Amino acid sequence: MAKHYDTLNGPLMQFITEQKIFFVASSTEGENVNLSPKGYESLAIIDESTVCYLDYPGSGNETARHTKSDGRLSMMFCSFDKKPLILRLYGEGEAVSPEGERFSELISLFKEKELDIVRQIIVLNIKSVMTSCGYGVPFFEYKGDRNQLRDWSLIKAKEGTLDKYMGKTKNRLLED
């Protein structure tokens, strides 16, 4: 049976910190839904109504575009071990670029030291929280992070070609 909350509580925050993967979905009118898996230690809980995650380079930047357009953003966390649970967070997203005023405050929440490979930080201002049983989610064993994205990004950043790959100039939010 689904349960609805206005904000995160202690047990839900603990559940989030135990997950090794989460999913982010966004869309705006006239576009496809963008759904992306996220890993690494890239998520931080700011308070019971706010979470954020590090957004690393990728082939697109749909989440930032969608949040700039209408703000809708959802996150989902699933338990893949003994205790089944699905947790969904619904709210409004905001992309904070490294040039943004809040970036230095937010980046301090993370262990990431290679700031050149962080495209932006996505903030979710939570409007609604829902849990469901998760009985249909299969068991999976976590074996570790894939380092390819970070390694590739570090090489490109040191070569000075990462921003070019990303198609970025000064504004890292709206372009693919």
Short mmCIF file of N, CA and C in Angstrom, two decimals:
data_model
loop_
_atom_site.label_atom_id
_atom_site.label_comp_id
_atom_site.label_asym_id
_atom_site.label_seq_id
_atom_site.Cartn_x
_atom_site.Cartn_y
_atom_site.Cartn_z
N MET A 1 0.84 -1.18 0.00
CA MET A 1 0.00 0.00 0.00
C MET A 1 0.89 1.24 0.00
N ALA A 2 0.59 2.16 -0.87
CA ALA A 2 1.36 3.40 -0.97
C ALA A 2 1.10 4.30 0.24
N LYS A 3 2.14 4.99 0.66
CA LYS A 3 2.03 5.99 1.73
C LYS A 3 2.53 7.31 1.18
N HIS A 4 1.85 8.38 1.55
CA HIS A 4 2.20 9.72 1.07
C HIS A 4 2.67 10.58 2.24
N TYR A 5 3.67 11.40 1.96
CA TYR A 5 4.22 12.31 2.96
C TYR A 5 4.44 13.67 2.30
N ASP A 6 4.47 14.70 3.11
CA ASP A 6 4.79 16.04 2.60
C ASP A 6 6.30 16.25 2.51
N THR A 7 7.03 15.61 3.42
CA THR A 7 8.48 15.77 3.48
C THR A 7 9.12 14.43 3.83
N LEU A 8 10.43 14.39 3.79
CA LEU A 8 11.17 13.21 4.22
C LEU A 8 11.20 13.15 5.74
N ASN A 9 11.19 11.94 6.27
CA ASN A 9 11.37 11.74 7.71
C ASN A 9 12.69 11.00 7.92
N GLY A 10 13.05 10.78 9.17
CA GLY A 10 14.32 10.14 9.48
C GLY A 10 14.53 8.79 8.81
N PRO A 11 13.58 7.85 8.91
CA PRO A 11 13.77 6.55 8.25
C PRO A 11 13.90 6.66 6.72
N LEU A 12 13.18 7.57 6.10
CA LEU A 12 13.28 7.73 4.65
C LEU A 12 14.64 8.33 4.27
N MET A 13 15.12 9.27 5.06
CA MET A 13 16.45 9.83 4.80
C MET A 13 17.52 8.75 4.95
N GLN A 14 17.38 7.90 5.95
CA GLN A 14 18.32 6.80 6.14
C GLN A 14 18.27 5.86 4.94
N PHE A 15 17.08 5.54 4.47
CA PHE A 15 16.92 4.68 3.30
C PHE A 15 17.66 5.27 2.10
N ILE A 16 17.50 6.56 1.87
CA ILE A 16 18.18 7.22 0.74
C ILE A 16 19.69 7.05 0.85
N THR A 17 20.24 7.27 2.03
CA THR A 17 21.70 7.19 2.19
C THR A 17 22.24 5.78 1.99
N GLU A 18 21.40 4.77 2.11
CA GLU A 18 21.83 3.39 1.94
C GLU A 18 21.82 2.92 0.48
N GLN A 19 21.22 3.69 -0.41
CA GLN A 19 21.08 3.24 -1.80
C GLN A 19 22.33 3.60 -2.61
N LYS A 20 22.70 2.72 -3.52
CA LYS A 20 23.87 2.92 -4.38
C LYS A 20 23.49 3.48 -5.75
N ILE A 21 22.20 3.49 -6.06
CA ILE A 21 21.72 3.99 -7.34
C ILE A 21 20.38 4.67 -7.10
N PHE A 22 20.12 5.72 -7.88
CA PHE A 22 18.81 6.35 -7.88
C PHE A 22 18.52 6.79 -9.30
N PHE A 23 17.28 7.12 -9.55
CA PHE A 23 16.84 7.48 -10.89
C PHE A 23 16.22 8.87 -10.86
N VAL A 24 16.47 9.63 -11.91
CA VAL A 24 15.96 11.00 -12.02
C VAL A 24 15.14 11.08 -13.30
N ALA A 25 13.93 11.63 -13.21
CA ALA A 25 13.06 11.79 -14.38
C ALA A 25 12.61 13.24 -14.48
N SER A 26 12.61 13.74 -15.72
CA SER A 26 12.14 15.10 -15.97
C SER A 26 11.51 15.16 -17.35
N SER A 27 10.70 16.17 -17.55
CA SER A 27 10.09 16.38 -18.86
C SER A 27 9.54 17.79 -18.90
N THR A 28 9.23 18.20 -20.08
CA THR A 28 8.54 19.46 -20.28
C THR A 28 7.60 19.26 -21.46
N GLU A 29 6.62 20.09 -21.58
CA GLU A 29 5.61 19.92 -22.62
C GLU A 29 6.25 19.80 -24.00
N GLY A 30 5.81 18.79 -24.75
CA GLY A 30 6.29 18.59 -26.10
C GLY A 30 7.58 17.82 -26.22
N GLU A 31 8.16 17.38 -25.11
CA GLU A 31 9.41 16.62 -25.15
C GLU A 31 9.21 15.26 -24.50
N ASN A 32 10.09 14.34 -24.83
CA ASN A 32 10.07 13.03 -24.20
C ASN A 32 10.47 13.15 -22.74
N VAL A 33 10.04 12.17 -21.96
CA VAL A 33 10.48 12.08 -20.57
C VAL A 33 11.93 11.62 -20.59
N ASN A 34 12.77 12.31 -19.86
CA ASN A 34 14.17 11.92 -19.72
C ASN A 34 14.31 11.18 -18.39
N LEU A 35 14.81 9.97 -18.44
CA LEU A 35 14.99 9.15 -17.25
C LEU A 35 16.44 8.68 -17.20
N SER A 36 17.13 9.00 -16.12
CA SER A 36 18.56 8.69 -16.02
C SER A 36 18.89 8.01 -14.70
N PRO A 37 19.71 6.95 -14.75
CA PRO A 37 20.23 6.37 -13.52
C PRO A 37 21.41 7.21 -13.03
N LYS A 38 21.57 7.29 -11.73
CA LYS A 38 22.69 8.04 -11.14
C LYS A 38 23.38 7.16 -10.11
N GLY A 39 24.68 7.28 -10.04
CA GLY A 39 25.46 6.49 -9.10
C GLY A 39 26.50 7.35 -8.41
N TYR A 40 27.61 6.71 -8.04
CA TYR A 40 28.66 7.33 -7.24
C TYR A 40 28.06 7.82 -5.92
N GLU A 41 28.84 8.50 -5.14
CA GLU A 41 28.33 9.14 -3.93
C GLU A 41 27.94 10.56 -4.32
N SER A 42 26.90 10.65 -5.10
CA SER A 42 26.56 11.92 -5.75
C SER A 42 25.31 12.58 -5.22
N LEU A 43 24.73 12.07 -4.15
CA LEU A 43 23.49 12.64 -3.62
C LEU A 43 23.70 13.14 -2.20
N ALA A 44 23.09 14.28 -1.91
CA ALA A 44 23.14 14.83 -0.55
C ALA A 44 21.74 15.25 -0.13
N ILE A 45 21.43 15.02 1.12
CA ILE A 45 20.17 15.48 1.70
C ILE A 45 20.46 16.79 2.42
N ILE A 46 19.82 17.86 1.98
CA ILE A 46 20.02 19.17 2.60
C ILE A 46 19.15 19.29 3.84
N ASP A 47 17.88 18.95 3.70
CA ASP A 47 16.94 18.94 4.82
C ASP A 47 15.76 18.07 4.41
N GLU A 48 14.71 18.04 5.22
CA GLU A 48 13.58 17.15 4.95
C GLU A 48 12.81 17.51 3.68
N SER A 49 13.06 18.67 3.11
CA SER A 49 12.35 19.10 1.91
C SER A 49 13.25 19.34 0.71
N THR A 50 14.55 19.03 0.85
CA THR A 50 15.49 19.36 -0.22
C THR A 50 16.60 18.33 -0.32
N VAL A 51 16.83 17.84 -1.54
CA VAL A 51 17.98 16.99 -1.83
C VAL A 51 18.69 17.57 -3.05
N CYS A 52 19.92 17.15 -3.26
CA CYS A 52 20.63 17.59 -4.46
C CYS A 52 21.60 16.49 -4.88
N TYR A 53 22.01 16.56 -6.14
CA TYR A 53 22.98 15.59 -6.62
C TYR A 53 23.95 16.24 -7.60
N LEU A 54 25.14 15.66 -7.67
CA LEU A 54 26.15 16.11 -8.61
C LEU A 54 25.79 15.60 -9.98
N ASP A 55 25.81 16.48 -10.95
CA ASP A 55 25.53 16.10 -12.33
C ASP A 55 26.85 16.10 -13.09
N TYR A 56 27.26 14.91 -13.50
CA TYR A 56 28.51 14.75 -14.24
C TYR A 56 28.24 14.89 -15.73
N PRO A 57 29.29 15.09 -16.53
CA PRO A 57 29.11 15.22 -17.98
C PRO A 57 28.41 14.02 -18.58
N GLY A 58 27.64 14.29 -19.61
CA GLY A 58 26.94 13.25 -20.34
C GLY A 58 26.65 13.73 -21.74
N SER A 59 25.95 12.92 -22.49
CA SER A 59 25.70 13.26 -23.89
C SER A 59 24.60 14.28 -24.06
N GLY A 60 23.83 14.55 -23.03
CA GLY A 60 22.77 15.55 -23.11
C GLY A 60 22.67 16.29 -21.79
N ASN A 61 21.79 17.27 -21.77
CA ASN A 61 21.61 18.07 -20.56
C ASN A 61 20.12 18.34 -20.38
N GLU A 62 19.32 17.30 -20.64
CA GLU A 62 17.86 17.46 -20.61
C GLU A 62 17.33 17.87 -19.24
N THR A 63 17.87 17.31 -18.17
CA THR A 63 17.35 17.63 -16.84
C THR A 63 17.45 19.13 -16.57
N ALA A 64 18.58 19.73 -16.87
CA ALA A 64 18.74 21.17 -16.66
C ALA A 64 17.77 21.96 -17.53
N ARG A 65 17.63 21.54 -18.78
CA ARG A 65 16.69 22.23 -19.68
C ARG A 65 15.27 22.13 -19.16
N HIS A 66 14.89 20.94 -18.75
CA HIS A 66 13.52 20.74 -18.26
C HIS A 66 13.26 21.54 -16.99
N THR A 67 14.21 21.54 -16.06
CA THR A 67 13.98 22.29 -14.82
C THR A 67 13.93 23.79 -15.09
N LYS A 68 14.68 24.25 -16.07
CA LYS A 68 14.64 25.68 -16.43
C LYS A 68 13.29 26.02 -17.07
N SER A 69 12.73 25.07 -17.81
CA SER A 69 11.47 25.31 -18.52
C SER A 69 10.26 25.32 -17.59
N ASP A 70 10.06 24.20 -16.87
CA ASP A 70 8.87 24.17 -15.99
C ASP A 70 9.16 23.63 -14.59
N GLY A 71 10.36 23.18 -14.36
CA GLY A 71 10.77 22.82 -13.02
C GLY A 71 10.46 21.41 -12.54
N ARG A 72 9.56 20.70 -13.22
CA ARG A 72 9.15 19.39 -12.70
C ARG A 72 10.32 18.40 -12.72
N LEU A 73 10.48 17.73 -11.59
CA LEU A 73 11.55 16.76 -11.45
C LEU A 73 11.11 15.69 -10.46
N SER A 74 11.44 14.43 -10.76
CA SER A 74 11.13 13.31 -9.86
C SER A 74 12.39 12.48 -9.65
N MET A 75 12.49 11.89 -8.48
CA MET A 75 13.57 10.95 -8.18
C MET A 75 12.95 9.68 -7.63
N MET A 76 13.61 8.56 -7.91
CA MET A 76 13.14 7.28 -7.39
C MET A 76 14.32 6.50 -6.83
N PHE A 77 14.11 5.91 -5.68
CA PHE A 77 15.08 5.05 -5.02
C PHE A 77 14.41 3.70 -4.80
N CYS A 78 15.14 2.61 -5.05
CA CYS A 78 14.61 1.26 -4.86
C CYS A 78 15.57 0.46 -4.00
N SER A 79 15.01 -0.35 -3.14
CA SER A 79 15.82 -1.30 -2.39
C SER A 79 15.97 -2.56 -3.23
N PHE A 80 17.22 -3.01 -3.38
CA PHE A 80 17.49 -4.24 -4.11
C PHE A 80 17.95 -5.35 -3.17
N ASP A 81 17.79 -5.13 -1.86
CA ASP A 81 18.22 -6.14 -0.90
C ASP A 81 17.03 -6.67 -0.09
N LYS A 82 17.27 -7.11 1.12
CA LYS A 82 16.27 -7.84 1.91
C LYS A 82 14.96 -7.10 2.15
N LYS A 83 15.04 -5.83 2.50
CA LYS A 83 13.84 -5.09 2.87
C LYS A 83 13.33 -4.30 1.66
N PRO A 84 12.23 -4.74 1.02
CA PRO A 84 11.75 -4.07 -0.19
C PRO A 84 11.12 -2.70 0.11
N LEU A 85 11.40 -1.75 -0.77
CA LEU A 85 10.79 -0.43 -0.68
C LEU A 85 11.10 0.35 -1.95
N ILE A 86 10.14 1.12 -2.40
CA ILE A 86 10.34 2.11 -3.46
C ILE A 86 9.99 3.46 -2.86
N LEU A 87 10.86 4.43 -3.08
CA LEU A 87 10.65 5.79 -2.58
C LEU A 87 10.70 6.75 -3.76
N ARG A 88 9.66 7.55 -3.90
CA ARG A 88 9.62 8.55 -4.97
C ARG A 88 9.55 9.94 -4.36
N LEU A 89 10.34 10.85 -4.92
CA LEU A 89 10.32 12.25 -4.52
C LEU A 89 9.84 13.07 -5.71
N TYR A 90 8.87 13.91 -5.49
CA TYR A 90 8.32 14.77 -6.55
C TYR A 90 8.53 16.22 -6.15
N GLY A 91 8.88 17.04 -7.12
CA GLY A 91 9.04 18.45 -6.78
C GLY A 91 9.52 19.29 -7.94
N GLU A 92 10.14 20.39 -7.58
CA GLU A 92 10.67 21.33 -8.56
C GLU A 92 12.19 21.29 -8.50
N GLY A 93 12.79 21.20 -9.67
CA GLY A 93 14.24 21.13 -9.76
C GLY A 93 14.85 22.46 -10.13
N GLU A 94 16.12 22.56 -9.80
CA GLU A 94 16.90 23.75 -10.14
C GLU A 94 18.31 23.28 -10.46
N ALA A 95 18.87 23.77 -11.56
CA ALA A 95 20.25 23.46 -11.91
C ALA A 95 21.14 24.61 -11.46
N VAL A 96 22.15 24.29 -10.66
CA VAL A 96 23.08 25.29 -10.15
C VAL A 96 24.43 25.06 -10.82
N SER A 97 24.84 25.99 -11.66
CA SER A 97 26.10 25.84 -12.39
C SER A 97 27.28 26.21 -11.49
N PRO A 98 28.49 25.77 -11.86
CA PRO A 98 29.67 26.14 -11.07
C PRO A 98 29.85 27.65 -10.93
N GLU A 99 29.30 28.40 -11.86
CA GLU A 99 29.39 29.86 -11.78
C GLU A 99 28.31 30.45 -10.88
N GLY A 100 27.35 29.63 -10.46
CA GLY A 100 26.23 30.11 -9.65
C GLY A 100 26.64 30.41 -8.22
N GLU A 101 25.88 31.29 -7.60
CA GLU A 101 26.17 31.73 -6.23
C GLU A 101 26.11 30.59 -5.21
N ARG A 102 25.19 29.65 -5.39
CA ARG A 102 24.99 28.58 -4.40
C ARG A 102 25.95 27.41 -4.58
N PHE A 103 26.69 27.38 -5.69
CA PHE A 103 27.50 26.22 -6.00
C PHE A 103 28.50 25.89 -4.89
N SER A 104 29.25 26.87 -4.42
CA SER A 104 30.29 26.58 -3.41
C SER A 104 29.67 26.07 -2.11
N GLU A 105 28.51 26.58 -1.76
CA GLU A 105 27.80 26.09 -0.56
C GLU A 105 27.38 24.63 -0.76
N LEU A 106 26.80 24.33 -1.92
CA LEU A 106 26.28 22.98 -2.18
C LEU A 106 27.40 21.97 -2.37
N ILE A 107 28.47 22.35 -3.07
CA ILE A 107 29.54 21.38 -3.36
C ILE A 107 30.21 20.92 -2.06
N SER A 108 30.14 21.73 -1.02
CA SER A 108 30.75 21.35 0.26
C SER A 108 30.04 20.16 0.91
N LEU A 109 28.85 19.81 0.42
CA LEU A 109 28.11 18.66 0.95
C LEU A 109 28.63 17.33 0.42
N PHE A 110 29.53 17.37 -0.56
CA PHE A 110 29.98 16.16 -1.25
C PHE A 110 31.46 15.89 -1.02
N LYS A 111 31.86 14.64 -1.25
CA LYS A 111 33.27 14.25 -1.15
C LYS A 111 34.05 14.57 -2.43
N GLU A 112 33.36 14.82 -3.52
CA GLU A 112 34.01 15.05 -4.81
C GLU A 112 35.00 16.21 -4.71
N LYS A 113 36.24 15.95 -5.10
CA LYS A 113 37.28 16.99 -5.07
C LYS A 113 37.63 17.50 -6.46
N GLU A 114 37.27 16.76 -7.49
CA GLU A 114 37.58 17.14 -8.87
C GLU A 114 36.44 17.98 -9.42
N LEU A 115 36.42 19.25 -9.07
CA LEU A 115 35.29 20.11 -9.43
C LEU A 115 35.18 20.36 -10.93
N ASP A 116 36.29 20.20 -11.66
CA ASP A 116 36.25 20.41 -13.11
C ASP A 116 35.33 19.42 -13.83
N ILE A 117 35.06 18.28 -13.19
CA ILE A 117 34.24 17.28 -13.87
C ILE A 117 32.78 17.32 -13.42
N VAL A 118 32.43 18.27 -12.57
CA VAL A 118 31.04 18.44 -12.15
C VAL A 118 30.40 19.48 -13.06
N ARG A 119 29.44 19.05 -13.86
CA ARG A 119 28.78 19.96 -14.79
C ARG A 119 27.92 20.97 -14.05
N GLN A 120 27.18 20.48 -13.06
CA GLN A 120 26.28 21.33 -12.27
C GLN A 120 25.77 20.51 -11.10
N ILE A 121 25.05 21.14 -10.22
CA ILE A 121 24.38 20.44 -9.13
C ILE A 121 22.89 20.64 -9.35
N ILE A 122 22.16 19.54 -9.34
CA ILE A 122 20.71 19.60 -9.50
C ILE A 122 20.08 19.53 -8.11
N VAL A 123 19.25 20.50 -7.81
CA VAL A 123 18.56 20.58 -6.51
C VAL A 123 17.10 20.22 -6.73
N LEU A 124 16.56 19.37 -5.86
CA LEU A 124 15.13 19.04 -5.89
C LEU A 124 14.48 19.60 -4.63
N ASN A 125 13.57 20.54 -4.83
CA ASN A 125 12.74 21.07 -3.75
C ASN A 125 11.49 20.20 -3.70
N ILE A 126 11.41 19.37 -2.68
CA ILE A 126 10.39 18.33 -2.59
C ILE A 126 9.02 18.91 -2.27
N LYS A 127 8.04 18.50 -3.06
CA LYS A 127 6.65 18.90 -2.83
C LYS A 127 5.82 17.73 -2.31
N SER A 128 6.26 16.50 -2.64
CA SER A 128 5.50 15.31 -2.26
C SER A 128 6.45 14.12 -2.22
N VAL A 129 6.17 13.20 -1.30
CA VAL A 129 6.96 11.99 -1.13
C VAL A 129 5.99 10.81 -1.12
N MET A 130 6.37 9.73 -1.80
CA MET A 130 5.52 8.55 -1.81
C MET A 130 6.38 7.30 -1.67
N THR A 131 5.93 6.38 -0.84
CA THR A 131 6.58 5.07 -0.75
C THR A 131 5.60 4.01 -1.22
N SER A 132 6.14 2.93 -1.75
CA SER A 132 5.33 1.76 -2.09
C SER A 132 6.14 0.51 -1.74
N CYS A 133 5.48 -0.63 -1.81
CA CYS A 133 6.02 -1.87 -1.24
C CYS A 133 7.34 -2.33 -1.85
N GLY A 134 7.51 -2.24 -3.14
CA GLY A 134 8.73 -2.71 -3.77
C GLY A 134 8.83 -4.22 -3.89
N TYR A 135 7.72 -4.93 -3.69
CA TYR A 135 7.75 -6.39 -3.73
C TYR A 135 8.15 -6.94 -5.10
N GLY A 136 7.91 -6.21 -6.16
CA GLY A 136 8.25 -6.68 -7.50
C GLY A 136 9.66 -6.32 -7.95
N VAL A 137 10.42 -5.62 -7.11
CA VAL A 137 11.79 -5.24 -7.45
C VAL A 137 12.71 -6.41 -7.15
N PRO A 138 13.50 -6.86 -8.13
CA PRO A 138 14.36 -8.02 -7.91
C PRO A 138 15.55 -7.70 -7.00
N PHE A 139 16.19 -8.76 -6.50
CA PHE A 139 17.41 -8.62 -5.73
C PHE A 139 18.57 -8.37 -6.69
N PHE A 140 19.45 -7.46 -6.31
CA PHE A 140 20.70 -7.25 -7.04
C PHE A 140 21.80 -7.01 -6.02
N GLU A 141 22.98 -7.48 -6.34
CA GLU A 141 24.11 -7.28 -5.45
C GLU A 141 25.00 -6.17 -6.00
N TYR A 142 25.29 -5.19 -5.17
CA TYR A 142 26.18 -4.09 -5.55
C TYR A 142 27.62 -4.59 -5.56
N LYS A 143 28.31 -4.38 -6.68
CA LYS A 143 29.70 -4.84 -6.80
C LYS A 143 30.69 -3.70 -6.89
N GLY A 144 30.21 -2.47 -6.98
CA GLY A 144 31.11 -1.32 -7.04
C GLY A 144 30.70 -0.35 -8.12
N ASP A 145 31.32 0.82 -8.07
CA ASP A 145 31.05 1.86 -9.07
C ASP A 145 31.84 1.58 -10.33
N ARG A 146 31.31 2.02 -11.45
CA ARG A 146 32.07 2.03 -12.70
C ARG A 146 32.85 3.34 -12.70
N ASN A 147 34.12 3.27 -12.94
CA ASN A 147 34.95 4.48 -12.89
C ASN A 147 35.12 5.15 -14.25
N GLN A 148 34.59 4.56 -15.30
CA GLN A 148 34.84 5.07 -16.64
C GLN A 148 34.43 6.53 -16.83
N LEU A 149 33.26 6.92 -16.34
CA LEU A 149 32.79 8.30 -16.55
C LEU A 149 33.71 9.30 -15.85
N ARG A 150 34.05 9.03 -14.61
CA ARG A 150 34.94 9.94 -13.89
C ARG A 150 36.32 9.97 -14.53
N ASP A 151 36.86 8.80 -14.87
CA ASP A 151 38.19 8.74 -15.49
C ASP A 151 38.22 9.48 -16.82
N TRP A 152 37.23 9.24 -17.66
CA TRP A 152 37.15 9.91 -18.97
C TRP A 152 37.02 11.42 -18.78
N SER A 153 36.16 11.82 -17.85
CA SER A 153 35.95 13.25 -17.60
C SER A 153 37.22 13.92 -17.10
N LEU A 154 37.96 13.25 -16.22
CA LEU A 154 39.22 13.80 -15.72
C LEU A 154 40.23 13.99 -16.84
N ILE A 155 40.33 13.00 -17.71
CA ILE A 155 41.26 13.11 -18.85
C ILE A 155 40.87 14.28 -19.73
N LYS A 156 39.59 14.37 -20.08
CA LYS A 156 39.12 15.45 -20.95
C LYS A 156 39.30 16.82 -20.28
N ALA A 157 39.06 16.90 -18.98
CA ALA A 157 39.24 18.18 -18.27
C ALA A 157 40.71 18.59 -18.29
N LYS A 158 41.61 17.65 -18.05
CA LYS A 158 43.05 17.96 -18.06
C LYS A 158 43.53 18.34 -19.45
N GLU A 159 42.93 17.76 -20.49
CA GLU A 159 43.26 18.13 -21.87
C GLU A 159 42.68 19.48 -22.25
N GLY A 160 41.73 19.95 -21.46
CA GLY A 160 41.04 21.20 -21.78
C GLY A 160 39.94 21.03 -22.81
N THR A 161 39.47 19.80 -23.00
CA THR A 161 38.46 19.54 -24.03
C THR A 161 37.09 19.16 -23.48
N LEU A 162 36.95 19.09 -22.16
CA LEU A 162 35.67 18.67 -21.59
C LEU A 162 34.56 19.67 -21.90
N ASP A 163 34.82 20.95 -21.69
CA ASP A 163 33.80 21.96 -21.99
C ASP A 163 33.43 21.95 -23.47
N LYS A 164 34.41 21.74 -24.32
CA LYS A 164 34.11 21.68 -25.76
C LYS A 164 33.21 20.49 -26.06
N TYR A 165 33.52 19.34 -25.48
CA TYR A 165 32.67 18.16 -25.67
C TYR A 165 31.25 18.45 -25.24
N MET A 166 31.12 19.09 -24.12
CA MET A 166 29.80 19.38 -23.58
C MET A 166 29.08 20.48 -24.36
N GLY A 167 29.78 21.12 -25.28
CA GLY A 167 29.16 22.19 -26.05
C GLY A 167 28.90 23.41 -25.18
N LYS A 168 29.74 23.60 -24.18
CA LYS A 168 29.50 24.67 -23.22
C LYS A 168 30.41 25.85 -23.48
N THR A 169 29.92 27.02 -23.10
CA THR A 169 30.77 28.20 -22.98
C THR A 169 30.62 28.64 -21.54
N LYS A 170 30.11 29.79 -21.30
CA LYS A 170 29.92 30.22 -19.91
C LYS A 170 28.64 29.69 -19.30
N ASN A 171 27.61 29.47 -20.11
CA ASN A 171 26.33 29.00 -19.57
C ASN A 171 26.25 27.49 -19.75
N ARG A 172 26.38 26.77 -18.66
CA ARG A 172 26.37 25.30 -18.71
C ARG A 172 24.99 24.72 -18.53
N LEU A 173 23.97 25.52 -18.45
CA LEU A 173 22.65 25.00 -18.10
C LEU A 173 21.78 24.59 -19.27
N LEU A 174 21.79 25.33 -20.33
CA LEU A 174 20.72 25.15 -21.31
C LEU A 174 21.12 24.42 -22.58
N GLU A 175 22.39 24.24 -22.82
CA GLU A 175 22.79 23.63 -24.08
C GLU A 175 23.11 22.16 -23.88
N ASP A 176 22.94 21.37 -24.93
CA ASP A 176 23.33 19.96 -24.89
C ASP A 176 24.82 19.83 -25.05
#
